[in-house]
Amino acid sequence: MMKIKDLKPEERPRERLLKNGAKALTTAELLAILLRTGTGKRNVVEVAQEMLSAMEGGLQEISGMSTESLCRFNGIGPDKAATLAAAFELGFRCTAELMNRDHTEIRGPEKVFELMFPKIAGADHEECWVLYLNRSNRLISLERLSSGGLSETTIDLAAIIRKALEKKASAVILTHNHPSGNPAPSRSDVQMTERLKKALAMMDISLIDHVIVSDGCWYSFADEEIRYYGENLQQ
């Protein structure tokens, strides 16, 4: 095994980043900078490459993992897992800020899928997000409402209504993921959607859609069908 310190300075990830910028590095090298050290048998770049190879979804799937799941990789402890989780979360928040600033127009569930897939489709737990829109269906704010277990997450209806009123939103889109890979709604998904729709209507706010995002596909309550990215297949 060749250790990072055995490489020439111009070949080391950190030094290359400082000289050439982050875009010049491979994904494994960027991960290696965050991980800092390897194991007794593999240097840090090899550890990063092993992580990427082990996950079919690559970086996207790793970004959705909990710190407990990250610690299952050889050479990844709580400190390194926390560093990775913090880096991914900063990336997500940066993207959210850009979308909020640009007031992205939301036209249909496919746009919701495109916005949310990088954030929640690879997660190994359920997350619920809310899109708050103005009267022109332009995005006012995109916020994560909750993060739950493998098969469900808690939906706080009062919190959604309160934030919608604070943001002067005219409409709301609810979205969450199914780690199972099947975007079909459960009975509780249907019941919760109906409760939220009725509660928002009392405040003259529309629930435009509830989009369940999964691996390359989604279910839209507005369309009542499952669609696959790039296709339009009715359930």
Coordinates of N, CA and C in Angstrom, one line a residue:
M1 N 0.8 -1.2 0.0 CA 0.0 0.0 0.0 C 0.9 1.2 0.0
M2 N 0.6 2.2 -0.9 CA 1.3 3.4 -0.9 C 0.5 4.5 -0.1
K3 N 1.1 5.0 0.9 CA 0.5 6.0 1.7 C 0.4 7.3 1.0
I4 N -0.5 8.2 1.4 CA -0.6 9.5 0.8 C 0.6 10.3 0.9
K5 N 1.3 10.2 2.1 CA 2.5 11.0 2.3 C 3.6 10.5 1.5
D6 N 3.5 9.3 0.9 CA 4.6 8.7 0.0 C 4.4 9.3 -1.4
L7 N 3.3 9.9 -1.7 CA 3.1 10.5 -3.1 C 3.9 11.8 -3.2
K8 N 4.2 12.1 -4.4 CA 4.8 13.4 -4.6 C 3.7 14.5 -4.2
P9 N 4.2 15.7 -3.7 CA 3.2 16.7 -3.3 C 2.2 17.1 -4.3
E10 N 2.6 17.1 -5.6 CA 1.7 17.5 -6.7 C 0.7 16.4 -7.0
E11 N 0.8 15.2 -6.4 CA -0.1 14.1 -6.6 C -1.1 13.9 -5.5
R12 N -0.9 14.6 -4.4 CA -1.7 14.5 -3.2 C -3.0 15.3 -3.4
P13 N -4.2 14.7 -3.0 CA -5.4 15.4 -3.2 C -5.5 16.8 -2.6
R14 N -5.1 17.0 -1.4 CA -5.2 18.3 -0.8 C -4.3 19.3 -1.5
E15 N -3.1 19.0 -1.9 CA -2.2 19.9 -2.6 C -2.7 20.2 -4.0
R16 N -3.3 19.2 -4.6 CA -3.8 19.4 -6.0 C -5.0 20.3 -5.9
L17 N -5.8 20.2 -4.9 CA -7.0 21.1 -4.8 C -6.5 22.5 -4.6
L18 N -5.5 22.7 -3.7 CA -5.1 24.1 -3.5 C -4.4 24.7 -4.7
K19 N -3.8 23.9 -5.5 CA -3.2 24.4 -6.7 C -4.1 24.5 -7.9
N20 N -5.0 23.5 -8.1 CA -5.8 23.5 -9.3 C -7.3 23.7 -9.1
G21 N -7.7 23.7 -7.9 CA -9.2 23.9 -7.6 C -9.9 22.6 -7.4
A22 N -11.0 22.6 -6.7 CA -11.7 21.4 -6.4 C -12.2 20.6 -7.6
K23 N -12.5 21.3 -8.7 CA -13.1 20.7 -9.9 C -12.1 19.8 -10.6
A24 N -10.8 19.9 -10.3 CA -9.8 19.1 -10.9 C -9.6 17.8 -10.3
L25 N -10.3 17.6 -9.1 CA -10.2 16.3 -8.4 C -11.3 15.3 -8.7
T26 N -11.0 14.0 -8.6 CA -12.0 13.0 -8.8 C -12.9 13.0 -7.5
T27 N -14.1 12.3 -7.6 CA -15.0 12.2 -6.5 C -14.3 11.5 -5.3
A28 N -13.5 10.5 -5.6 CA -12.8 9.8 -4.6 C -11.8 10.7 -3.9
E29 N -11.1 11.5 -4.6 CA -10.1 12.4 -4.0 C -10.8 13.4 -3.1
L30 N -11.9 14.0 -3.5 CA -12.7 14.9 -2.7 C -13.1 14.3 -1.4
L31 N -13.6 13.0 -1.5 CA -14.0 12.3 -0.3 C -12.8 12.1 0.6
A32 N -11.7 11.8 0.0 CA -10.5 11.5 0.7 C -10.0 12.7 1.6
I33 N -10.2 13.9 1.0 CA -9.8 15.1 1.8 C -10.7 15.2 3.0
L34 N -12.0 14.9 2.9 CA -12.9 14.9 4.1 C -12.5 13.8 5.1
L35 N -12.1 12.7 4.6 CA -11.8 11.5 5.5 C -10.5 11.7 6.2
R36 N -9.6 12.3 5.5 CA -8.2 12.7 6.1 C -7.3 11.5 6.2
T37 N -7.7 10.4 6.7 CA -6.8 9.3 6.9 C -7.4 8.0 6.5
G38 N -6.5 7.0 6.1 CA -7.0 5.7 5.7 C -7.0 4.7 6.8
T39 N -6.7 3.4 6.4 CA -6.6 2.3 7.4 C -5.2 1.8 7.3
G40 N -5.0 0.7 8.1 CA -3.6 0.1 8.1 C -3.3 -0.6 6.8
K41 N -4.4 -1.0 6.0 CA -4.2 -1.7 4.8 C -4.5 -0.9 3.5
R42 N -5.2 0.3 3.7 CA -5.6 1.1 2.5 C -5.4 2.5 2.8
N43 N -4.8 3.3 1.8 CA -4.7 4.7 2.1 C -6.1 5.4 1.9
V44 N -6.2 6.6 2.2 CA -7.5 7.3 2.3 C -8.2 7.4 1.0
V45 N -7.5 7.5 -0.1 CA -8.1 7.5 -1.5 C -8.7 6.1 -1.8
E46 N -8.0 5.1 -1.4 CA -8.5 3.7 -1.6 C -9.8 3.5 -0.7
V47 N -9.8 4.0 0.5 CA -11.0 3.9 1.3 C -12.2 4.6 0.6
A48 N -11.9 5.8 0.1 CA -13.0 6.5 -0.6 C -13.5 5.8 -1.8
Q49 N -12.5 5.2 -2.6 CA -12.9 4.5 -3.8 C -13.7 3.2 -3.4
E50 N -13.3 2.6 -2.3 CA -14.1 1.4 -1.9 C -15.5 1.8 -1.5
M51 N -15.7 2.9 -0.9 CA -17.0 3.4 -0.5 C -17.9 3.6 -1.7
L52 N -17.3 4.3 -2.7 CA -18.1 4.5 -4.0 C -18.4 3.3 -4.7
S53 N -17.5 2.3 -4.7 CA -17.7 1.0 -5.4 C -18.7 0.2 -4.8
A54 N -18.8 0.3 -3.4 CA -19.8 -0.5 -2.7 C -21.2 -0.1 -2.8
M55 N -21.4 1.2 -3.2 CA -22.8 1.7 -3.3 C -23.1 1.9 -4.8
E56 N -24.2 1.2 -5.3 CA -24.6 1.3 -6.7 C -24.9 2.7 -7.1
G57 N -25.5 3.5 -6.2 CA -25.8 4.9 -6.5 C -24.7 5.8 -6.4
G58 N -23.5 5.3 -6.0 CA -22.3 6.2 -5.9 C -22.5 7.3 -4.8
L59 N -22.0 8.4 -5.2 CA -22.0 9.6 -4.2 C -23.4 9.9 -3.8
Q60 N -24.4 9.8 -4.7 CA -25.7 10.2 -4.3 C -26.3 9.3 -3.2
E61 N -26.0 8.0 -3.3 CA -26.5 7.1 -2.3 C -25.8 7.3 -1.0
I62 N -24.5 7.6 -1.0 CA -23.7 7.8 0.2 C -24.3 9.1 0.9
S63 N -24.6 10.1 0.1 CA -25.1 11.3 0.7 C -26.4 11.2 1.5
G64 N -27.2 10.2 1.1 CA -28.4 10.0 1.8 C -28.3 9.1 3.1
M65 N -27.1 8.6 3.3 CA -27.0 7.6 4.4 C -26.9 8.3 5.8
S66 N -27.4 7.7 6.8 CA -27.2 8.2 8.2 C -25.8 8.0 8.6
T67 N -25.4 8.7 9.7 CA -24.1 8.5 10.3 C -23.9 7.1 10.7
E68 N -24.9 6.5 11.3 CA -24.8 5.1 11.7 C -24.4 4.2 10.5
S69 N -25.1 4.4 9.4 CA -24.8 3.6 8.2 C -23.4 3.8 7.6
L70 N -23.0 5.1 7.7 CA -21.7 5.4 7.2 C -20.6 4.7 8.0
C71 N -20.8 4.6 9.3 CA -19.8 3.9 10.2 C -19.7 2.4 9.9
R72 N -20.5 1.9 9.0 CA -20.4 0.5 8.7 C -19.3 0.2 7.6
F73 N -18.8 1.3 7.0 CA -17.7 1.2 6.1 C -16.4 1.0 6.9
N74 N -15.5 0.2 6.4 CA -14.3 0.0 7.0 C -13.4 1.2 7.0
G75 N -13.0 1.7 8.2 CA -12.2 2.9 8.2 C -13.0 4.2 8.5
I76 N -14.3 4.1 8.6 CA -15.2 5.2 8.9 C -15.7 5.1 10.3
G77 N -15.3 6.0 11.2 CA -15.8 6.1 12.5 C -16.8 7.3 12.7
P78 N -17.2 7.5 13.9 CA -18.2 8.6 14.1 C -17.7 10.0 13.7
D79 N -16.4 10.3 13.9 CA -15.9 11.6 13.5 C -15.9 11.8 12.0
K80 N -15.5 10.8 11.2 CA -15.5 10.9 9.8 C -16.9 10.9 9.2
A81 N -17.8 10.1 9.9 CA -19.2 10.1 9.4 C -19.8 11.4 9.6
A82 N -19.5 12.1 10.7 CA -20.1 13.4 11.0 C -19.5 14.4 10.0
T83 N -18.3 14.3 9.6 CA -17.7 15.2 8.6 C -18.4 15.1 7.3
L84 N -18.6 13.8 6.9 CA -19.3 13.6 5.6 C -20.7 14.1 5.6
A85 N -21.4 13.8 6.7 CA -22.8 14.2 6.8 C -22.9 15.8 6.8
A86 N -22.0 16.4 7.4 CA -22.0 17.9 7.4 C -21.7 18.5 6.0
A87 N -20.8 17.8 5.3 CA -20.4 18.3 4.0 C -21.6 18.1 3.0
F88 N -22.3 17.0 3.1 CA -23.4 16.7 2.2 C -24.6 17.7 2.6
E89 N -24.8 17.9 3.8 CA -25.9 18.8 4.2 C -25.6 20.3 3.8
L90 N -24.4 20.7 3.8 CA -24.1 22.0 3.3 C -24.4 22.1 1.8
G91 N -24.0 21.1 1.1 CA -24.3 21.0 -0.3 C -25.8 21.1 -0.6
F92 N -26.6 20.4 0.2 CA -28.1 20.4 0.0 C -28.6 21.8 0.3
R93 N -28.1 22.4 1.4 CA -28.6 23.8 1.8 C -28.2 24.8 0.8
C94 N -27.0 24.7 0.2 CA -26.6 25.6 -0.9 C -27.6 25.5 -2.1
T95 N -27.9 24.3 -2.4 CA -28.8 24.1 -3.6 C -30.2 24.7 -3.2
A96 N -30.7 24.5 -2.0 CA -32.0 25.0 -1.6 C -32.0 26.5 -1.7
E97 N -30.9 27.2 -1.2 CA -30.8 28.6 -1.2 C -30.8 29.1 -2.7
L98 N -30.2 28.5 -3.6 CA -30.2 28.9 -5.0 C -31.6 28.8 -5.6
M99 N -32.3 27.7 -5.3 CA -33.6 27.5 -5.8 C -34.6 28.6 -5.2
N100 N -34.4 28.8 -3.9 CA -35.3 29.8 -3.3 C -35.0 31.2 -3.9
R101 N -33.8 31.5 -4.2 CA -33.4 32.8 -4.7 C -33.9 33.0 -6.1
D102 N -33.9 31.9 -6.9 CA -34.3 32.0 -8.3 C -35.8 31.9 -8.5
H103 N -36.5 31.6 -7.4 CA -38.0 31.5 -7.5 C -38.4 30.5 -8.6
T104 N -37.9 29.3 -8.6 CA -38.1 28.3 -9.6 C -39.6 28.1 -9.8
E105 N -40.1 28.1 -11.0 CA -41.5 27.8 -11.3 C -41.7 26.3 -11.2
I106 N -42.7 25.9 -10.5 CA -43.0 24.5 -10.4 C -44.2 24.1 -11.2
R107 N -44.0 23.4 -12.3 CA -45.0 23.0 -13.2 C -45.1 21.5 -13.3
G108 N -45.8 20.9 -12.5 CA -46.0 19.4 -12.5 C -45.1 18.6 -11.6
P109 N -45.4 17.4 -11.4 CA -44.6 16.5 -10.5 C -43.2 16.2 -11.0
E110 N -43.0 16.2 -12.3 CA -41.7 15.9 -12.9 C -40.7 17.0 -12.4
K111 N -41.1 18.2 -12.3 CA -40.2 19.3 -11.8 C -39.9 19.0 -10.3
V112 N -40.9 18.6 -9.5 CA -40.7 18.3 -8.1 C -39.7 17.1 -8.0
F113 N -39.9 16.1 -8.8 CA -38.9 15.0 -8.9 C -37.5 15.5 -9.2
E114 N -37.3 16.3 -10.1 CA -36.0 16.8 -10.5 C -35.4 17.6 -9.4
L115 N -36.2 18.3 -8.6 CA -35.6 19.1 -7.5 C -35.3 18.2 -6.3
M116 N -36.1 17.2 -6.1 CA -36.0 16.4 -4.8 C -35.1 15.2 -5.0
F117 N -35.0 14.6 -6.2 CA -34.3 13.4 -6.3 C -32.9 13.4 -5.8
P118 N -32.1 14.5 -6.1 CA -30.7 14.5 -5.5 C -30.7 14.6 -4.0
K119 N -31.8 15.0 -3.4 CA -31.8 15.2 -1.9 C -32.3 14.0 -1.1
I120 N -33.3 13.3 -1.6 CA -33.9 12.3 -0.8 C -34.0 10.9 -1.4
A121 N -33.8 10.8 -2.7 CA -34.1 9.5 -3.3 C -33.1 8.4 -2.8
G122 N -31.9 8.8 -2.5 CA -30.8 7.9 -2.1 C -30.8 7.6 -0.6
A123 N -31.7 8.3 0.2 CA -31.6 8.2 1.6 C -32.1 6.8 2.1
D124 N -31.5 6.3 3.2 CA -31.9 5.0 3.7 C -33.0 5.1 4.8
H125 N -33.6 6.3 4.8 CA -34.7 6.6 5.8 C -35.6 7.6 5.1
E126 N -36.9 7.7 5.6 CA -37.8 8.6 5.0 C -37.6 10.0 5.5
E127 N -37.7 10.9 4.5 CA -37.7 12.4 4.8 C -38.9 13.0 4.2
C128 N -39.4 14.0 4.8 CA -40.5 14.8 4.3 C -40.1 16.2 4.1
W129 N -40.4 16.8 2.9 CA -40.0 18.1 2.5 C -41.3 18.9 2.1
V130 N -41.3 20.2 2.2 CA -42.4 21.0 1.8 C -42.0 22.1 0.8
L131 N -42.7 22.2 -0.3 CA -42.4 23.4 -1.2 C -43.5 24.4 -1.0
Y132 N -43.2 25.6 -0.7 CA -44.1 26.7 -0.5 C -44.1 27.6 -1.7
L133 N -45.3 27.8 -2.3 CA -45.4 28.5 -3.6 C -46.2 29.7 -3.5
N134 N -46.0 30.7 -4.4 CA -46.8 31.9 -4.5 C -47.9 31.6 -5.5
R135 N -48.7 32.6 -5.8 CA -49.9 32.4 -6.7 C -49.5 32.1 -8.2
S136 N -48.2 32.3 -8.5 CA -47.7 32.0 -9.9 C -47.0 30.6 -9.9
N137 N -47.2 29.9 -8.8 CA -46.5 28.6 -8.7 C -45.0 28.7 -8.7
R138 N -44.5 29.8 -8.2 CA -43.1 30.0 -8.1 C -42.6 29.7 -6.7
L139 N -41.5 29.0 -6.6 CA -41.0 28.6 -5.3 C -40.6 29.7 -4.3
I140 N -41.3 29.8 -3.2 CA -40.9 30.7 -2.2 C -39.8 30.2 -1.3
S141 N -40.1 28.9 -0.9 CA -39.1 28.2 0.0 C -39.3 26.7 -0.1
L142 N -38.1 26.0 0.1 CA -38.1 24.6 0.1 C -37.5 24.2 1.5
E143 N -38.2 23.4 2.3 CA -37.7 23.1 3.6 C -38.0 21.6 4.0
R144 N -37.0 21.1 4.7 CA -37.2 19.7 5.2 C -38.0 19.8 6.5
L145 N -39.1 19.1 6.5 CA -40.0 19.1 7.6 C -39.7 18.1 8.7
S146 N -39.3 16.9 8.2 CA -39.0 15.9 9.2 C -38.1 14.8 8.6
S147 N -37.5 14.0 9.4 CA -36.7 12.8 9.0 C -37.0 11.7 9.9
G148 N -37.4 10.5 9.3 CA -37.9 9.4 10.1 C -37.1 8.2 9.9
G149 N -37.8 7.0 10.1 CA -37.2 5.7 10.1 C -37.2 5.2 8.7
L150 N -37.1 3.8 8.6 CA -37.0 3.1 7.3 C -38.3 3.1 6.6
S151 N -39.4 3.2 7.3 CA -40.7 3.1 6.6 C -41.7 4.2 6.8
E152 N -41.4 5.2 7.6 CA -42.3 6.2 7.9 C -41.6 7.4 8.5
T153 N -42.2 8.6 8.3 CA -41.7 9.8 9.0 C -42.9 10.6 9.5
T154 N -42.7 11.4 10.5 CA -43.8 12.1 11.1 C -44.1 13.4 10.3
I155 N -45.4 13.6 10.0 CA -45.8 14.8 9.3 C -46.5 15.7 10.3
D156 N -46.0 16.9 10.6 CA -46.6 17.9 11.5 C -47.4 18.8 10.7
L157 N -48.8 18.6 10.6 CA -49.7 19.4 9.8 C -49.7 20.8 10.3
A158 N -49.7 21.0 11.6 CA -49.7 22.4 12.1 C -48.5 23.2 11.7
A159 N -47.3 22.5 11.7 CA -46.1 23.2 11.3 C -46.1 23.7 9.9
I160 N -46.7 22.8 9.0 CA -46.8 23.2 7.6 C -47.7 24.4 7.4
I161 N -48.9 24.4 8.1 CA -49.8 25.5 8.0 C -49.2 26.8 8.5
R162 N -48.5 26.7 9.7 CA -47.9 27.9 10.3 C -46.9 28.5 9.4
K163 N -46.0 27.6 8.8 CA -45.0 28.2 7.9 C -45.6 28.7 6.6
A164 N -46.6 28.1 6.1 CA -47.2 28.6 4.9 C -47.8 30.0 5.1
L165 N -48.4 30.2 6.3 CA -49.0 31.5 6.6 C -47.8 32.5 6.8
E166 N -46.8 32.1 7.5 CA -45.6 33.0 7.7 C -45.0 33.5 6.4
K167 N -45.0 32.6 5.4 CA -44.3 32.8 4.1 C -45.3 33.4 3.1
K168 N -46.5 33.6 3.5 CA -47.6 34.1 2.6 C -47.7 33.3 1.4
A169 N -47.6 32.0 1.6 CA -47.7 31.0 0.5 C -49.2 30.8 0.1
S170 N -49.4 30.7 -1.2 CA -50.8 30.5 -1.7 C -51.0 29.0 -1.9
A171 N -49.9 28.2 -2.1 CA -50.0 26.8 -2.3 C -48.9 26.1 -1.7
V172 N -49.1 24.8 -1.6 CA -48.1 23.9 -1.0 C -48.0 22.6 -1.8
I173 N -46.8 22.1 -1.9 CA -46.6 20.7 -2.4 C -45.8 20.0 -1.4
L174 N -46.3 18.8 -1.0 CA -45.7 17.9 0.0 C -44.9 16.9 -0.8
T175 N -43.8 16.5 -0.3 CA -43.0 15.4 -1.0 C -42.2 14.6 0.1
H176 N -42.2 13.3 -0.1 CA -41.3 12.5 0.7 C -40.8 11.3 -0.1
N177 N -39.9 10.6 0.5 CA -39.3 9.5 -0.3 C -39.7 8.1 0.3
H178 N -39.6 7.1 -0.5 CA -39.8 5.7 -0.1 C -38.5 5.0 -0.3
P179 N -37.7 4.7 0.7 CA -36.4 4.0 0.6 C -36.6 2.6 0.0
S180 N -37.8 2.0 0.0 CA -38.0 0.7 -0.5 C -37.9 0.6 -2.0
G181 N -38.0 1.7 -2.7 CA -37.9 1.7 -4.2 C -39.3 1.7 -4.8
N182 N -40.3 1.5 -4.0 CA -41.7 1.5 -4.6 C -42.4 2.8 -4.2
P183 N -42.7 3.7 -5.1 CA -43.3 5.0 -4.8 C -44.8 4.9 -4.5
A184 N -45.4 3.8 -4.6 CA -46.9 3.7 -4.4 C -47.2 4.1 -3.0
P185 N -48.3 4.9 -2.8 CA -48.6 5.5 -1.5 C -49.2 4.4 -0.6
S186 N -48.9 4.5 0.7 CA -49.5 3.6 1.7 C -50.8 4.2 2.1
R187 N -51.6 3.4 2.9 CA -52.9 3.9 3.4 C -52.6 5.1 4.3
S188 N -51.6 5.2 5.1 CA -51.3 6.3 5.9 C -50.9 7.5 5.1
D189 N -50.2 7.3 4.0 CA -49.9 8.4 3.1 C -51.2 9.1 2.5
V190 N -52.1 8.2 2.1 CA -53.4 8.7 1.6 C -54.2 9.5 2.7
Q191 N -54.3 8.9 3.8 CA -55.0 9.6 4.9 C -54.4 10.9 5.3
M192 N -53.1 10.9 5.4 CA -52.4 12.1 5.8 C -52.6 13.2 4.8
T193 N -52.5 12.8 3.5 CA -52.7 13.8 2.4 C -54.1 14.5 2.5
E194 N -55.1 13.7 2.7 CA -56.4 14.2 2.8 C -56.6 15.1 4.0
R195 N -56.0 14.8 5.1 CA -56.0 15.7 6.3 C -55.4 17.0 6.0
L196 N -54.2 16.9 5.4 CA -53.5 18.2 5.1 C -54.2 19.0 4.1
K197 N -54.8 18.4 3.1 CA -55.6 19.2 2.1 C -56.7 19.9 2.7
K198 N -57.5 19.2 3.6 CA -58.6 19.9 4.3 C -58.1 21.0 5.2
A199 N -57.1 20.8 5.9 CA -56.6 21.8 6.9 C -56.1 23.0 6.2
L200 N -55.4 22.8 5.1 CA -54.9 24.0 4.3 C -56.0 24.8 3.7
A201 N -57.0 24.0 3.2 CA -58.2 24.7 2.5 C -58.9 25.6 3.5
M202 N -58.9 25.3 4.8 CA -59.5 26.2 5.8 C -58.8 27.5 5.9
M203 N -57.5 27.6 5.4 CA -56.7 28.8 5.5 C -56.6 29.4 4.1
D204 N -57.4 28.9 3.1 CA -57.4 29.3 1.7 C -56.0 29.1 1.1
I205 N -55.4 28.0 1.4 CA -54.2 27.6 0.8 C -54.4 26.2 0.1
S206 N -53.9 26.1 -1.1 CA -54.1 24.9 -1.9 C -52.9 23.9 -1.7
L207 N -53.3 22.6 -1.5 CA -52.3 21.5 -1.6 C -52.3 21.1 -3.1
I208 N -51.4 21.5 -3.8 CA -51.3 21.2 -5.3 C -51.0 19.7 -5.5
D209 N -50.1 19.2 -4.7 CA -49.8 17.8 -5.0 C -49.0 17.2 -3.8
H210 N -48.9 15.9 -3.7 CA -48.1 15.2 -2.8 C -47.3 14.2 -3.7
V211 N -46.0 14.4 -3.8 CA -45.2 13.6 -4.7 C -44.3 12.7 -3.8
I212 N -44.4 11.4 -4.1 CA -43.6 10.4 -3.4 C -42.4 10.0 -4.3
V213 N -41.2 10.3 -3.9 CA -40.0 10.1 -4.7 C -39.3 8.8 -4.4
S214 N -39.0 8.0 -5.4 CA -38.2 6.8 -5.1 C -37.1 6.7 -6.1
D215 N -36.6 5.5 -6.3 CA -35.4 5.3 -7.2 C -35.7 5.4 -8.6
G216 N -35.6 6.6 -9.2 CA -35.8 6.8 -10.6 C -37.3 7.0 -11.0
C217 N -38.2 7.0 -10.0 CA -39.6 7.1 -10.3 C -40.3 7.9 -9.2
W218 N -41.6 8.2 -9.5 CA -42.3 9.0 -8.5 C -43.8 8.7 -8.6
Y219 N -44.6 8.9 -7.5 CA -46.0 8.9 -7.6 C -46.6 10.2 -7.3
S220 N -47.5 10.7 -8.1 CA -48.1 12.0 -7.9 C -49.6 11.8 -7.5
F221 N -50.0 12.4 -6.4 CA -51.4 12.3 -5.9 C -52.2 13.1 -6.9
A222 N -51.7 14.1 -7.5 CA -52.5 14.9 -8.4 C -52.8 14.2 -9.7
D223 N -51.8 13.4 -10.2 CA -52.0 12.6 -11.4 C -52.5 11.2 -11.1
E224 N -52.4 10.7 -9.9 CA -52.8 9.4 -9.4 C -52.1 8.3 -10.3
E225 N -50.8 8.5 -10.5 CA -50.1 7.4 -11.3 C -48.6 7.4 -10.9
I226 N -48.0 6.3 -11.2 CA -46.6 6.2 -11.0 C -45.9 6.5 -12.4
R227 N -44.9 7.4 -12.3 CA -44.1 7.7 -13.5 C -42.7 7.4 -13.3
Y228 N -42.0 7.0 -14.4 CA -40.6 6.8 -14.3 C -39.9 7.9 -15.1
Y229 N -38.7 8.3 -14.6 CA -38.0 9.4 -15.2 C -37.8 9.2 -16.7
G230 N -38.2 10.1 -17.5 CA -38.0 9.9 -18.9 C -39.2 9.2 -19.6
E231 N -40.1 8.6 -18.8 CA -41.2 7.9 -19.4 C -42.5 8.4 -18.7
N232 N -43.6 7.9 -19.2 CA -44.9 8.2 -18.6 C -45.8 7.0 -18.6
L233 N -45.6 6.2 -17.5 CA -46.2 4.9 -17.5 C -47.3 4.9 -16.4
Q234 N -48.5 4.6 -16.8 CA -49.6 4.6 -15.8 C -49.6 3.4 -15.0
Q235 N -49.9 3.6 -13.7 CA -49.9 2.5 -12.8 C -50.9 1.4 -13.2

